[in-house]
Each structure stands twice: as C-alpha cells, then as structure tokens.
Short mmCIF file of C-alpha atoms in Angstrom, two decimals:
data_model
loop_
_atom_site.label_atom_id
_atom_site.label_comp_id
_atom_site.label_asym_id
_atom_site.label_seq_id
_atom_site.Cartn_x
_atom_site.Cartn_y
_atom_site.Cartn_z
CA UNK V 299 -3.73 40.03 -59.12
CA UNK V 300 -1.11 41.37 -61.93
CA UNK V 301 0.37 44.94 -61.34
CA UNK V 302 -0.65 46.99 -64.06
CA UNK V 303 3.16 46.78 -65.03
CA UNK V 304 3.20 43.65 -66.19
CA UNK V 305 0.87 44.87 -69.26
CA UNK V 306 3.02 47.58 -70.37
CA UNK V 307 5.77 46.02 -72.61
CA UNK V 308 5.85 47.80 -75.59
CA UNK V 309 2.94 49.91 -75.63
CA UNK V 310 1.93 52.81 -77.75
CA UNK V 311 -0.52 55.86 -76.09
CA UNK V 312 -1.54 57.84 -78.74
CA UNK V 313 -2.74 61.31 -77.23
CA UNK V 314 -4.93 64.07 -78.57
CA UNK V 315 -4.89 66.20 -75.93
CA UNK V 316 -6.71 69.50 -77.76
CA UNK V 317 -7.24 72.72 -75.38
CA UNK V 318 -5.92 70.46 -72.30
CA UNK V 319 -2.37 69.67 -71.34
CA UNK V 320 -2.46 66.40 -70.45
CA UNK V 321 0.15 64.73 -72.19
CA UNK V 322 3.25 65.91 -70.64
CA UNK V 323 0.87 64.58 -67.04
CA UNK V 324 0.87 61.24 -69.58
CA UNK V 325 4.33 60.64 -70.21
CA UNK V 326 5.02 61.22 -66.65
CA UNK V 327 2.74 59.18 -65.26
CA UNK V 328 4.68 56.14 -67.86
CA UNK V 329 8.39 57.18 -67.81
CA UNK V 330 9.48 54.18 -65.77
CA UNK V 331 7.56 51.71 -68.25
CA UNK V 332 8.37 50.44 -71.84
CA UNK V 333 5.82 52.40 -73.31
CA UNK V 334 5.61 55.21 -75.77
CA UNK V 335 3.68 58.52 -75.60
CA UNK V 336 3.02 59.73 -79.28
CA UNK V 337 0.86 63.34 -79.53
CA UNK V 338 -1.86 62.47 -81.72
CA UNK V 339 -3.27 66.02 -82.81
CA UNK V 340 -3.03 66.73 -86.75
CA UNK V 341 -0.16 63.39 -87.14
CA UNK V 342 -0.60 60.94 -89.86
CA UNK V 343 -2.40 57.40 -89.06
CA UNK V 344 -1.22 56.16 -85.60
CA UNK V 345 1.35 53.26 -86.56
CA UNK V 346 2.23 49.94 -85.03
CA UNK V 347 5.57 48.23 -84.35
CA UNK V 348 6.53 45.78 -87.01
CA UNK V 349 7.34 42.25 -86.13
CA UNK V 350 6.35 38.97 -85.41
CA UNK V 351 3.44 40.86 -83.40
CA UNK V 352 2.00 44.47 -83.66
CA UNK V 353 2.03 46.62 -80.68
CA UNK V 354 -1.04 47.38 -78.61
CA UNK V 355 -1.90 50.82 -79.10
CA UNK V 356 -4.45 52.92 -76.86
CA UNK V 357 -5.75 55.93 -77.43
CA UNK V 358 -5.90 58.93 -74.79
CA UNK V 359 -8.85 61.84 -76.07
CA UNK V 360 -9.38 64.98 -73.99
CA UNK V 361 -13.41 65.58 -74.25
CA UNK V 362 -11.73 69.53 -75.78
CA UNK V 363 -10.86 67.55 -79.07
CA UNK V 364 -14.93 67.58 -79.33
CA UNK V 365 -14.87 71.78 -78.67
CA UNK V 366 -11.95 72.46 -80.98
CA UNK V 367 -13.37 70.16 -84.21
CA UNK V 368 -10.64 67.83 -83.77
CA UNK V 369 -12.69 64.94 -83.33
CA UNK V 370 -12.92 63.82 -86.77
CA UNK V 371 -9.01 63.38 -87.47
CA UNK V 372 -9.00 61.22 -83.96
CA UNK V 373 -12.25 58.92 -85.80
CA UNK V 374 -10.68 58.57 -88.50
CA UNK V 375 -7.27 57.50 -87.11
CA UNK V 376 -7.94 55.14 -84.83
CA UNK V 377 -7.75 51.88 -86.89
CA UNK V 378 -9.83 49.73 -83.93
CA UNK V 379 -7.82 50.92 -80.68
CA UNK V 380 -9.80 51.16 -77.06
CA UNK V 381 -10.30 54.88 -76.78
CA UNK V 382 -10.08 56.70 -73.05
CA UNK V 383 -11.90 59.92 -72.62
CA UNK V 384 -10.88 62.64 -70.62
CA UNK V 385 -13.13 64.71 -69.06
CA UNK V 386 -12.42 68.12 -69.48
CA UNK V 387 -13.51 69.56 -66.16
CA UNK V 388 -14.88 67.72 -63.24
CA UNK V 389 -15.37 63.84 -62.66
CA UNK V 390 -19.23 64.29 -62.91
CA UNK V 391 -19.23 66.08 -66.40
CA UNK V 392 -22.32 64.68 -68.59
CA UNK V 393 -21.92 61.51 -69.93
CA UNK V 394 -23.74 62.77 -72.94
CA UNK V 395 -20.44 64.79 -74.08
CA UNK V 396 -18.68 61.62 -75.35
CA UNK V 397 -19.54 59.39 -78.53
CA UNK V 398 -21.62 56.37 -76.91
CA UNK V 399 -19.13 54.17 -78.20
CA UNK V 400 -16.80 54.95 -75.77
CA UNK V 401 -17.00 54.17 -72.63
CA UNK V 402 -14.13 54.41 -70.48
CA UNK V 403 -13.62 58.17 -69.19
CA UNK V 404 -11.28 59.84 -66.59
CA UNK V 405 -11.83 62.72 -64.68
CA UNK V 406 -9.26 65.97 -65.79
CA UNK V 407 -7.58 65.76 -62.73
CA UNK V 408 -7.09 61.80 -63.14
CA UNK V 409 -3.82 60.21 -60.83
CA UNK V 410 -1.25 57.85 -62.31
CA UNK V 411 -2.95 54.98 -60.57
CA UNK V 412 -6.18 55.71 -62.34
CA UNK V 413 -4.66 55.93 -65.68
CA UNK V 414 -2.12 52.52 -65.57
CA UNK V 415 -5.15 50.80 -64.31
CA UNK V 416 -7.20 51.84 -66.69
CA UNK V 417 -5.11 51.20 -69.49
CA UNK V 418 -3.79 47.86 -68.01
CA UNK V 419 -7.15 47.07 -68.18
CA UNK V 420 -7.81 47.84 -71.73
CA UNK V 421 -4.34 46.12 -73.00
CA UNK V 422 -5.12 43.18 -71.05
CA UNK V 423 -8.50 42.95 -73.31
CA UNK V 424 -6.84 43.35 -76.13
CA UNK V 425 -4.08 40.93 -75.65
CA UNK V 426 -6.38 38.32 -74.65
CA UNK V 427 -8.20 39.05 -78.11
CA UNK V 428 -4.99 38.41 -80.09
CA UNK V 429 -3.87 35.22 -77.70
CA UNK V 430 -7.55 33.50 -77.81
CA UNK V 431 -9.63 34.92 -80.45
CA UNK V 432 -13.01 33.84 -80.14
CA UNK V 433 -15.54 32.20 -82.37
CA UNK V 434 -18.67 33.98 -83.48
CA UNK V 435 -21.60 32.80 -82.40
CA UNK V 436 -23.56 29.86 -83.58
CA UNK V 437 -25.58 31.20 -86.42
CA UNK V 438 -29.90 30.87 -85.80
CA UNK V 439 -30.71 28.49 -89.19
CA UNK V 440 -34.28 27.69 -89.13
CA UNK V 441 -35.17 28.90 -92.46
CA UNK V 442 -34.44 27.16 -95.74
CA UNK V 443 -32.95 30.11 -97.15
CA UNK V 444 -30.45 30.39 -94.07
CA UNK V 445 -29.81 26.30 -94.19
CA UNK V 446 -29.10 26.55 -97.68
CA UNK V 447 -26.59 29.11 -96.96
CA UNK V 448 -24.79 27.48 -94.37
CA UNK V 449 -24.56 24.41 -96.33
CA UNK V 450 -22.72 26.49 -99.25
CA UNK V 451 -20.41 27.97 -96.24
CA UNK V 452 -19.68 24.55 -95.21
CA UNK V 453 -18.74 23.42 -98.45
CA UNK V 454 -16.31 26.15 -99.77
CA UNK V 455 -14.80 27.04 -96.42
CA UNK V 456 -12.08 24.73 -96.78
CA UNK V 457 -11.05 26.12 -99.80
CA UNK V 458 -8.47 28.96 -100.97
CA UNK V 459 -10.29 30.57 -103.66
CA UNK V 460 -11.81 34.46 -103.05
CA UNK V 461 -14.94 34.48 -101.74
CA UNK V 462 -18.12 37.64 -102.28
CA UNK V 463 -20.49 37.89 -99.77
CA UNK V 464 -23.58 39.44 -100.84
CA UNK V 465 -26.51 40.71 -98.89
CA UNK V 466 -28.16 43.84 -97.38
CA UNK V 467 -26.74 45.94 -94.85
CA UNK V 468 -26.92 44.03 -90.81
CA UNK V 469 -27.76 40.66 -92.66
CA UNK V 470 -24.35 39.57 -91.05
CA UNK V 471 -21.53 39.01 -93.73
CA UNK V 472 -19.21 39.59 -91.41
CA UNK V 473 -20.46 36.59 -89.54
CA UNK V 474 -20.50 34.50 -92.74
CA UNK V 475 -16.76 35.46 -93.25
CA UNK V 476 -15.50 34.22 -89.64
CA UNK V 477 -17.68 31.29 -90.74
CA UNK V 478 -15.47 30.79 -93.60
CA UNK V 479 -12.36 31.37 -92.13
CA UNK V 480 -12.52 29.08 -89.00
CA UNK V 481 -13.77 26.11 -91.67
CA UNK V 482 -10.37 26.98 -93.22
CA UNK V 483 -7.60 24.08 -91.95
CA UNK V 484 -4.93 26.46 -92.54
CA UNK V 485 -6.15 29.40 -93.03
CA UNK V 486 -8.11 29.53 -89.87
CA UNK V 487 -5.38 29.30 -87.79
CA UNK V 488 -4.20 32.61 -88.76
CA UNK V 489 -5.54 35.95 -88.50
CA UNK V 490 -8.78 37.10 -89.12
CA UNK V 491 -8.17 41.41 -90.36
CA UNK V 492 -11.77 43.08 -91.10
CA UNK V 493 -11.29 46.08 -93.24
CA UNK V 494 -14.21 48.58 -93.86
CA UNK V 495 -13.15 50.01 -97.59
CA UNK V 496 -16.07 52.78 -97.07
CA UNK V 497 -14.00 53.80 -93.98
CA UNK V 498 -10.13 54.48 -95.89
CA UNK V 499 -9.14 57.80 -95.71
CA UNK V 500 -8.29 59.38 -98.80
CA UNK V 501 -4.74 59.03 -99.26
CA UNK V 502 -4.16 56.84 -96.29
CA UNK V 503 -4.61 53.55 -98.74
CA UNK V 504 -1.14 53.01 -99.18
CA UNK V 505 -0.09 52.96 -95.60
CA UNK V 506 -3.09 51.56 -94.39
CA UNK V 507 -2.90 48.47 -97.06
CA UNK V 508 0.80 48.53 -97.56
CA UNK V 509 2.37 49.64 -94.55
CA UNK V 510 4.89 51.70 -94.21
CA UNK V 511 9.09 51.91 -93.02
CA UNK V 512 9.98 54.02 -89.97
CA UNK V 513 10.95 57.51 -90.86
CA UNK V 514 8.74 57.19 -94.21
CA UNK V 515 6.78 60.11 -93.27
CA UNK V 516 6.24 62.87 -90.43
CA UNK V 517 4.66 61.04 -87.83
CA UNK V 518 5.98 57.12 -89.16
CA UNK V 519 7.42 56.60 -85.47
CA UNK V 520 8.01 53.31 -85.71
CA UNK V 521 7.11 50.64 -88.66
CA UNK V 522 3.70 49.48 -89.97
CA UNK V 523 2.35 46.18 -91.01
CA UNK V 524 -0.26 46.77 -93.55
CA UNK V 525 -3.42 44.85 -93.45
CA UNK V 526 -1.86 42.66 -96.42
CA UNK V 527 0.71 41.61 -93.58
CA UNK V 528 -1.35 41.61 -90.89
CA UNK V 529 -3.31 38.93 -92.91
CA UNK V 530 -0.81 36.47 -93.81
CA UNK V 531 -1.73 33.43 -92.39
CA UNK V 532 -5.40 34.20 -92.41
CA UNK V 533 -8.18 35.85 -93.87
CA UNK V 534 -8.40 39.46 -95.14
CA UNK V 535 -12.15 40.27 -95.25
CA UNK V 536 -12.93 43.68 -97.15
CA UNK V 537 -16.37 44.76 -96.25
CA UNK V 538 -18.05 47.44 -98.70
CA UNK V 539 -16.24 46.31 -101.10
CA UNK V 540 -18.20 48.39 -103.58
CA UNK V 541 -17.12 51.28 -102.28
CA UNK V 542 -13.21 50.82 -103.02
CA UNK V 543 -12.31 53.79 -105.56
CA UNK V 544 -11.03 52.57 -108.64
CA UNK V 545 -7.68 53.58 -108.34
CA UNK V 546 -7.38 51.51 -105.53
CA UNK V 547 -9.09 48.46 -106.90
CA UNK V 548 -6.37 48.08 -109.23
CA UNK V 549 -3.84 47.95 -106.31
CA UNK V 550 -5.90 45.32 -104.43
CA UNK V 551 -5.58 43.89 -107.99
CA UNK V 552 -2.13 44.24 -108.45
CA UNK V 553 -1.27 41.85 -104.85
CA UNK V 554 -3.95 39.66 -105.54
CA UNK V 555 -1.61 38.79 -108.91
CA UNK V 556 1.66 39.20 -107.00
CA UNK V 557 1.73 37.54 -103.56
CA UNK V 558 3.23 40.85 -102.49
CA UNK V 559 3.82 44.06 -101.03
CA UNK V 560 6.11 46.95 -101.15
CA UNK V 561 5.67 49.03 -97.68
CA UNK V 562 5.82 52.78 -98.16
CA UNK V 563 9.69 53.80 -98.03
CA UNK V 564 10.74 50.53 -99.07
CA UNK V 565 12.39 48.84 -101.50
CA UNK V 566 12.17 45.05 -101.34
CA UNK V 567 8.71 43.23 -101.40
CA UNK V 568 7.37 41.24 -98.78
CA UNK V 569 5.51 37.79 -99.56
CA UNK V 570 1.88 37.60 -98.60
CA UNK V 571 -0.22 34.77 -98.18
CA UNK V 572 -3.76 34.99 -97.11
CA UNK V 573 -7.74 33.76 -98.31
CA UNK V 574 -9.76 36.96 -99.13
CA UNK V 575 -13.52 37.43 -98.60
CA UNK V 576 -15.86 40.28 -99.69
CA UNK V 577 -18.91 41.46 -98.73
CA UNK V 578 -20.91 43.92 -100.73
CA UNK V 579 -24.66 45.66 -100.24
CA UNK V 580 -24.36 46.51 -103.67
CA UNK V 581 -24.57 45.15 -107.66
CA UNK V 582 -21.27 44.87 -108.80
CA UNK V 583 -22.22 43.52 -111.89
CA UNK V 584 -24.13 46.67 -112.49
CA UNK V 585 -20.68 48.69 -111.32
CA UNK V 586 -19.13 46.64 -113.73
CA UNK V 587 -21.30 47.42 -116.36
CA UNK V 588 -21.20 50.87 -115.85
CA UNK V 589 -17.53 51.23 -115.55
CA UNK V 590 -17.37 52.06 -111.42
CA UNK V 591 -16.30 48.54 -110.83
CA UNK V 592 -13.34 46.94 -112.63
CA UNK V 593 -14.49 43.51 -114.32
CA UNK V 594 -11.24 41.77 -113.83
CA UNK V 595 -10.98 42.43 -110.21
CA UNK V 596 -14.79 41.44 -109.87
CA UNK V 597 -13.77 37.95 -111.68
CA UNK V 598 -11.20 37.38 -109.21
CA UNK V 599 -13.39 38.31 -105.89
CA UNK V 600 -16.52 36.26 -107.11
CA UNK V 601 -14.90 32.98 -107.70
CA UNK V 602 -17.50 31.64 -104.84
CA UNK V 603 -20.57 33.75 -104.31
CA UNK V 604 -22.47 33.76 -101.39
CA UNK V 605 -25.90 35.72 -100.88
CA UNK V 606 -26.77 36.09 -97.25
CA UNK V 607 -30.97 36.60 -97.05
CA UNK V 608 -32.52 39.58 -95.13
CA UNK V 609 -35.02 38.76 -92.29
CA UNK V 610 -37.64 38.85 -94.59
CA UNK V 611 -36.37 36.07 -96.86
CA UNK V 612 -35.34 33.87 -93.52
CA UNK V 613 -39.38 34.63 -92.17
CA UNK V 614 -41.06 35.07 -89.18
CA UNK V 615 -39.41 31.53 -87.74
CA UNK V 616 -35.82 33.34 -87.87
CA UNK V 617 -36.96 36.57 -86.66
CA UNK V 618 -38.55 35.07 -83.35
CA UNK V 619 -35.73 32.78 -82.80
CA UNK V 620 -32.96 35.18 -83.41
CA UNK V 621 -34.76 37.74 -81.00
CA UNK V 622 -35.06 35.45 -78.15
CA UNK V 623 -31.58 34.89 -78.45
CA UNK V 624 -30.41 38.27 -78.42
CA UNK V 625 -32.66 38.70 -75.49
CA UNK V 626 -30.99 35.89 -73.85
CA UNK V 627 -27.38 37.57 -74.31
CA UNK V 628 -29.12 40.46 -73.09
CA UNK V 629 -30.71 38.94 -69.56
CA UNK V 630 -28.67 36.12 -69.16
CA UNK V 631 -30.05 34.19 -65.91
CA UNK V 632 -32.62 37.14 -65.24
CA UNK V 633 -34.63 36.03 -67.84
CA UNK V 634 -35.41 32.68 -65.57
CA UNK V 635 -36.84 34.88 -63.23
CA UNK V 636 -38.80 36.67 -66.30
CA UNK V 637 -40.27 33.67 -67.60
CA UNK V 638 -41.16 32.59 -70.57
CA UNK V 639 -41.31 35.37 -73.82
CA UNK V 640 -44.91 36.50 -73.83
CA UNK V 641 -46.87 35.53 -77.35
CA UNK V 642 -47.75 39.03 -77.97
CA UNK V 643 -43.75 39.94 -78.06
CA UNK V 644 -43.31 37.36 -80.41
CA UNK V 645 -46.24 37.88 -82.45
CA UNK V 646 -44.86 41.49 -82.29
CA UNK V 647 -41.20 41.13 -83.77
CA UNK V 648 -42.72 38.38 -86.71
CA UNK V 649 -45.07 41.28 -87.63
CA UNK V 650 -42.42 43.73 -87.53
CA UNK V 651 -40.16 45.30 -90.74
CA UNK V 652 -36.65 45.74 -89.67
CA UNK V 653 -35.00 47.28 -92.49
CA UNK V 654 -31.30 47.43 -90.92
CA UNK V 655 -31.99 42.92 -90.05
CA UNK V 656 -30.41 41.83 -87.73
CA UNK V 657 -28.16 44.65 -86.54
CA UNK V 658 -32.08 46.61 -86.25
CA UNK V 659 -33.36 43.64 -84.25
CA UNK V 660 -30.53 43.18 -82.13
CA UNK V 661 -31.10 46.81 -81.01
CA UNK V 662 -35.03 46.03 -80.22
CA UNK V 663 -33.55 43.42 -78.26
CA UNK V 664 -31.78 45.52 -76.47
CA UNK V 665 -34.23 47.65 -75.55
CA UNK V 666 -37.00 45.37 -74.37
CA UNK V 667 -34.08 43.81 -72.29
CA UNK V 668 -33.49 46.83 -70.50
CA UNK V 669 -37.17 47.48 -70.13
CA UNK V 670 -38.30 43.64 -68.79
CA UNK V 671 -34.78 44.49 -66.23
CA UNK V 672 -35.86 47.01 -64.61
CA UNK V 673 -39.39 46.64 -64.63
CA UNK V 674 -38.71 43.25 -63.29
CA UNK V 675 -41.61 42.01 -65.90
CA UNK V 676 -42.76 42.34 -69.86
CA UNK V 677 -44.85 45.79 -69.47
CA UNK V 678 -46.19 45.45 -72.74
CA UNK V 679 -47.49 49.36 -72.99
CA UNK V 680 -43.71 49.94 -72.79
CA UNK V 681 -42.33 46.98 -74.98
CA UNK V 682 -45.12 48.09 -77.84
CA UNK V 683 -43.66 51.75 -78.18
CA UNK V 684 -39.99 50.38 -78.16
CA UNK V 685 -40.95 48.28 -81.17
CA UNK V 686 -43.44 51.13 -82.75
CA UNK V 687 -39.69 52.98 -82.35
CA UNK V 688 -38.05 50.54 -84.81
CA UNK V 689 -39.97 52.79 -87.17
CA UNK V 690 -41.02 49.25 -88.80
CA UNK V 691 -43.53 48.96 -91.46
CA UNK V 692 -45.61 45.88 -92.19
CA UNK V 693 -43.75 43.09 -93.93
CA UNK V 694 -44.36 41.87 -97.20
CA UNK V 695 -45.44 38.59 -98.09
CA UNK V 696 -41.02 36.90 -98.15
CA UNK V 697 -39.61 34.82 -100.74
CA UNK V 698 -38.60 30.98 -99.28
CA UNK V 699 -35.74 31.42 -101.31
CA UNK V 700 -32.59 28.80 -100.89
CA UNK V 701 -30.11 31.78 -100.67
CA UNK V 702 -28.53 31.27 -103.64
CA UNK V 703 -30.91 33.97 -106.07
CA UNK V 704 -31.55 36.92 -103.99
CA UNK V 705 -30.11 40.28 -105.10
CA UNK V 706 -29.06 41.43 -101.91
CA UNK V 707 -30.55 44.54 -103.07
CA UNK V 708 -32.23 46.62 -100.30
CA UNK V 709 -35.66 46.92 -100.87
CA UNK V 710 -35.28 46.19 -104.74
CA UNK V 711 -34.92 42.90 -103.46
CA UNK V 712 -38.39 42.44 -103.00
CA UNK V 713 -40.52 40.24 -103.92
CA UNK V 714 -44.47 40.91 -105.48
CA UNK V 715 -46.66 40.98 -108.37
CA UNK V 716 -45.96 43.52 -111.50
CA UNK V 717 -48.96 45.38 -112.36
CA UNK V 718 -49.99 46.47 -115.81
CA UNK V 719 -47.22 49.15 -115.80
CA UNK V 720 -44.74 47.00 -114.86
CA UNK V 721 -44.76 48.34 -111.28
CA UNK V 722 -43.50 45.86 -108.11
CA UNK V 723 -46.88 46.98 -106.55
CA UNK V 724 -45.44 45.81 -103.12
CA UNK V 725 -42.25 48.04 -103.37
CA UNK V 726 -44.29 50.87 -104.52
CA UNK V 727 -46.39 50.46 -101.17
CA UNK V 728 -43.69 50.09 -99.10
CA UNK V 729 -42.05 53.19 -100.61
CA UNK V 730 -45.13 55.28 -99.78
CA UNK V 731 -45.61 53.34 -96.35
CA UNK V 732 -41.92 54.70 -95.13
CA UNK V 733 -41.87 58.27 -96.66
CA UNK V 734 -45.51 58.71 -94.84
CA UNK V 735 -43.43 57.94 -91.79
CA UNK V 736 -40.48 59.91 -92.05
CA UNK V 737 -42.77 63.08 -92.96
CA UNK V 738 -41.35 62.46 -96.86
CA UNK V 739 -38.06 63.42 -95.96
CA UNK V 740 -35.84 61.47 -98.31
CA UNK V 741 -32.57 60.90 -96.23
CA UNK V 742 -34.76 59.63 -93.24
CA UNK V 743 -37.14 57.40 -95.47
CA UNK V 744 -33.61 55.93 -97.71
CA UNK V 745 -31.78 55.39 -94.31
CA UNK V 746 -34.85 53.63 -93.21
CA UNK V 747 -35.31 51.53 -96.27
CA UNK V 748 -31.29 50.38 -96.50
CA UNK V 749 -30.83 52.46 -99.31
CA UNK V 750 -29.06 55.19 -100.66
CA UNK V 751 -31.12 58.42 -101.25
CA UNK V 752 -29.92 58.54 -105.15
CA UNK V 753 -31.78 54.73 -105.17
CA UNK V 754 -34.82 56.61 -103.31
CA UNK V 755 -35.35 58.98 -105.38
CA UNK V 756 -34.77 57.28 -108.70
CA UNK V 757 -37.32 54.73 -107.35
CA UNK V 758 -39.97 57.37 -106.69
CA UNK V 759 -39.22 58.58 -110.37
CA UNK V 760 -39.96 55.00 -111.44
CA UNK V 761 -42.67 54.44 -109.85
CA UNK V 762 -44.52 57.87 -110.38
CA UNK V 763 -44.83 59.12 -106.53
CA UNK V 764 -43.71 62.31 -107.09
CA UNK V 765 -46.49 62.94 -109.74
CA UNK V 766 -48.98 61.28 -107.91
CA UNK V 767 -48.62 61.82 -104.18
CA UNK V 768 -48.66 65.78 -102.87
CA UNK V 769 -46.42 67.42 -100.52
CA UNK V 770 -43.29 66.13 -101.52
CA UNK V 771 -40.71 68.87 -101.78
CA UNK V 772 -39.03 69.29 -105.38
CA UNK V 773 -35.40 67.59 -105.37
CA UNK V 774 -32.58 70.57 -104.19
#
C-alpha cells in the first residue's frame, strides 16, 4: 500500500480555519512534506502552481466558518477542490451541520495520521482524474429527437469550429460537450476545463480567465494558469453562457481573435490553442436583440448549433430507459436480487413531468434505489410518494422533434394548440397546474417550471392568470 507520503509532492492546503485554530495543528502535522499551508480566510481566489501541470490543491474548512458567515467566500473560492470538514467539537457532531456536498469530515481533535490519510486519499483521486480522465457515459438514444442529435455530434466533433449547445437546464450539455471533445483527434487528447460563467465572481474574471504572476496581488502565492491555459490542448466548455456580463464577453471576444493571453502582472502574451463549446438555457438571439448579448461574439460561438431535447421531446421511451439505467448505477448487482423493474414504476416515471430532465430523474432514481435497498423489494406505497415528491405534473402531449428546431426554452418550449386569443392552451394549463402546487408562490412554481421568476410572471401577465385566477398575491 503507498504511504500517504508518496502523494504529497507539491501540494497546496488551503485552510479556513474561522473561530478554530487549526492551522498552525496543519502545518505541523505537514512540515516534513513538500506541501504548502496557505490560510484561506478573507484571501483572494486560492491559486495553482504554473507549469507543465497545476498543483493539487485541497481545501481544509472548520464547520465555525458556517457560525462566523464565512462560508460564502470559502464557496466561492474553491474553483473544484475536494473540501475536508472539520468538526468543530466532538467526532459525533450532526452530520446535518455540513453542506451535503461534502463529505469527508474530521473530528476537532483529528491526529496527523488522520489528516495525511485523508488527504492522501483525496490527492490520490484527483491525480488519477488528471492521469486517466474518464469518458462520460454512453448516452440513452432511443428517441428520434436524441438520434438525430447524436448524429449532428458525430458529424461536427471532429471539427475546430465553436460550438453552442442549447437546451433546458439537466438536459445534459455538459454531456454533449465531452461528446464533442473526445470525437476531437486532437483536441481530445487534451484537456477538457468546464467553466460555469453564472458562477465568476465579480472581479475575479481576470484571474480566473487570465491567470495571474506570483506576487500580482495579496494572496498570489504562487502563479496561476487561467482557464484559457488550462485549455490549451483541449476544450474550454463555458456553461451559462448567457449569463457572461458584457464587459466580459468582449474579453472572451478579444482571445477568441488573438490566440492569446496576458496573465495579470504580466507583460508578454502567452499562445492559446483550444476548441470552445457553449451551452446556454437561454435565447441569445433575443439577448442579442435586446442589446444583453453582443452579436459578434454570438456569431463566433454559434458557428455549429446544437439543441439538446428535454425529456419530454425524447418521450416516454427515453424516460423509462434512462431511469432504469440510473437505477442500475444506483443498485449495481443488488438489483439481480430485486428483479425485474415492476410495470407500475415504469408506467410511473413515463407519466411523470420532470421539469429539471434528467438531473430531476436521476434524483428519483436515487431515491427509489435507496428505498428497493433497504426494503430489500419495490414497496410501491413508498416508491409512489418518492415520485408524488418530484412535485411532477402531468406531461403534455411531446413534440417527435429531430433536435434540430426546439427552443430550448423552458416551458416556452412547449408544444400545443393556440386558442382564439392566441394562447398555448397547454402552457397556460401547465402554468396553473404548478402554481396550484406550490401554493402560488412564484419562486417555488418558476424553480419548478425551469424558469426564471421574471419569465413566470411575465407569462401569467400573458396569459391573463392573475386577472382570472384568485388568491394570487399582488407582485412586491
């Protein structure tokens, strides 16, 4: 077995230790290895080393960050590193205390052995990430609409032109742009960077995109590849594209022209070199028109355009199959023991509206999994009120689209007949249908729908429900 030791060459421990002292116990506990111990509290975005590889970083949160309102300066800092929680008082302190994404805790009074181990364990994951990444999973394609989109992926893939995914949110663009960038020959060899652009700091852009010099700063410790850098080779893939500010669309602009970046405290430019991909929940061409978008950076993202379908487009034979394999992921070789997937659980999930698609149905998945585990068996009394917890309403009738002509819309995607007045009558229902359950709260219905709650409540304006339906409260 390798000694924890053998992980630690040139690591970074980034520490917000808030009402505790723990890091002085840190940097003890790692004086004899090539690592650094950086305090985290109220410092600029943790950095990594430049180079022909970035340094693993870690990060170390006392469960007192939480307490003392520190926690959203550690979220927003992170940039993707395995986070270790420590407890603040005893080893058995409630679970419940820390975010669920994180999962690795030590108790306050934690040894040296416990914490190398731990993060040992954590750099050997994420070494093994960077040395063998792996590829997604093969993509459920029973439906036209999803065949027809997987035939467009197969056809540009190999190809260096920008690429805008389009689709709702948890149809999987993210997905579709791993899809894209392993079909590359060169390309996909490289680096695959995912960037959220509705998750930049304001004022971190520069740093984040750029990178920076050591000593460019307080808190620039060592040198920072940018995620132009970090992409050379590879694929950059900007999700939420929409949501990139408009002063910093014209910098994405600006290397997309150039082939090149100036890091923050430099001088000379660095050559780039990488495919980009988009995805986007939203119209750009109505940003564009309506001056939130810049047109000529829109030209040069939607040379290809790609429009993943929601689960309604894809239909009930998608749904089914998709669940059953999430369920497998789930069970794995318990679900031999299970048997086969009841009809009535299937019959269930076609019936069912998942407005968040796949990411929403994965979850369901989750849950029955845990349920038909350790009740050894499909109680369906059980099963039923996990899916009536989706908080699903009936589907409407889906369009066998080819992939190619949806919107990608949220629910203005939909299609159904216009009445007299012009009215999608099937939207309109829907509407109603979700602000009956969600007790016409509007941030609860629009985060069930997909949408925003400015799209919510200018389609209740369109379509007359606050005249015609009582009890809705007047907009604050």
């Amino acid at each position: 077995m390798n000694s924890p030791a053998a992980n630690f060459d040139e690591l970074d421990l980034f520490v917000w230790e808030g009402k505790a002292d723990i890091l002085d116990r840190i940097a003890r506990c790692m004086a004899s290895f090539d690592v650094e111990v950086i305090r985290a509290d109220g410092m600029p975005p943790p950095s990594q080393d430049a180079g022909t590889a970035l340094r693993p970083s870690v990060a170390i949160i006392s469960v007192t960050v939480i307490d003392g309102g520190g926690l959203a300066h550690a979220t927003e800092l992170l940039q993707g590193m395995p986070v270790i929680w420590v407890a603040a008082g005893s080893r058995e302190r409630d679970s419940r205390t820390y975010p669920p994404e994180y999962l690795h805790v030590l108790p306050y009074d934690f040894t040296c052995a416990e914490l190398r181990t731990m993060v040992a364990k954590l750099v050997r994951q994420l070494r093994a990430r960077e040395v063998a990444p792996q590829a997604p999973d093969v993509l459920v394609a029973h439906s036209d609409a999803m065949k027809a989109l997987l035939a467009e992926v197969g056809a540009f893939a190999d190809c260096d032109h920008s690429v805008l995914v389009r689709g709702e949110t948890g149809v999987g663009k993210e997905r579709i742009a791993q899809q894209l960038h392993l079909g590359h020959q060169r390309y996909g060899k490289g680096a695959f960077v995912a960037v959220n652009c509705g998750a930049i700091p304001d004022g971190l852009f520069e740093s984040l995109f750029f990178g920076h010099t050591k000593g460019s700063f307080t808190g620039a410790v060592h040198a920072h590849r940018g995620y132009f850098e970090q992409a050379t080779g590879g694929t950059l893939f900007l999700d939420e594209i929409g949501d990139l500010p408009r002063y910093q669309q014209v910098k994405l602009l600006r290397v997309l022209e150039d082939n090149a970046v100036t890091r923050l405290g430099a001088t000379a430019p660095v050559r780039v070199d990488f495919r980009l991909v988009a995805a986007t929940n939203r119209n750009l061409r109505e940003m564009v028109a309506s001056g939130e978008f810049r047109a000529d950076l829109f030209y040069r993202l939607a040379v290809i355009e790609l429009h993943v379908p929601s689960l309604e487009e894809r239909g009930e034979i998608d749904k089914i199959a998709i669940f059953k394999a999430l369920l497998s992921n789930v069970l794995g070789d318990e679900l031999e023991t299970l048997g086969e997937t009841p009809h009535w659980l299937s019959d269930a999930v076609a019936e069912t509206y998942f407005p968040g698609n796949v990411r929403q149905l994965r979850n369901l998945a989750e849950r029955v999994g845990v349920i038909a585990r350790q009740l050894r068996g499909w109680d369906q009394n059980l099963i039923q009120r996990a899916i009536a917890l989706t908080r699903g309403t009936p589907a409407p009738a889906a369009s066998a689209g080819n992939g190619m002509n949806g919107s990608g819309g949220g629910i203005g995607a939909i299609e159904g007949s216009a009445d007299r007045k012009g009215w999608n009558s099937s939207e309109r229902n829907r509407i109603i249908a979700a602000l009956e359950i969600n007790d016409w709260k509007r941030q609860d219905t629009a985060q069930h729908l997909g949408i925003s709650r400015k799209v919510l409540w200018e389609k209740m304006r369109k379509y007359q429900i606050l005249d015609g339906e009582p009890g809705i409260p007047e907009e604050q």
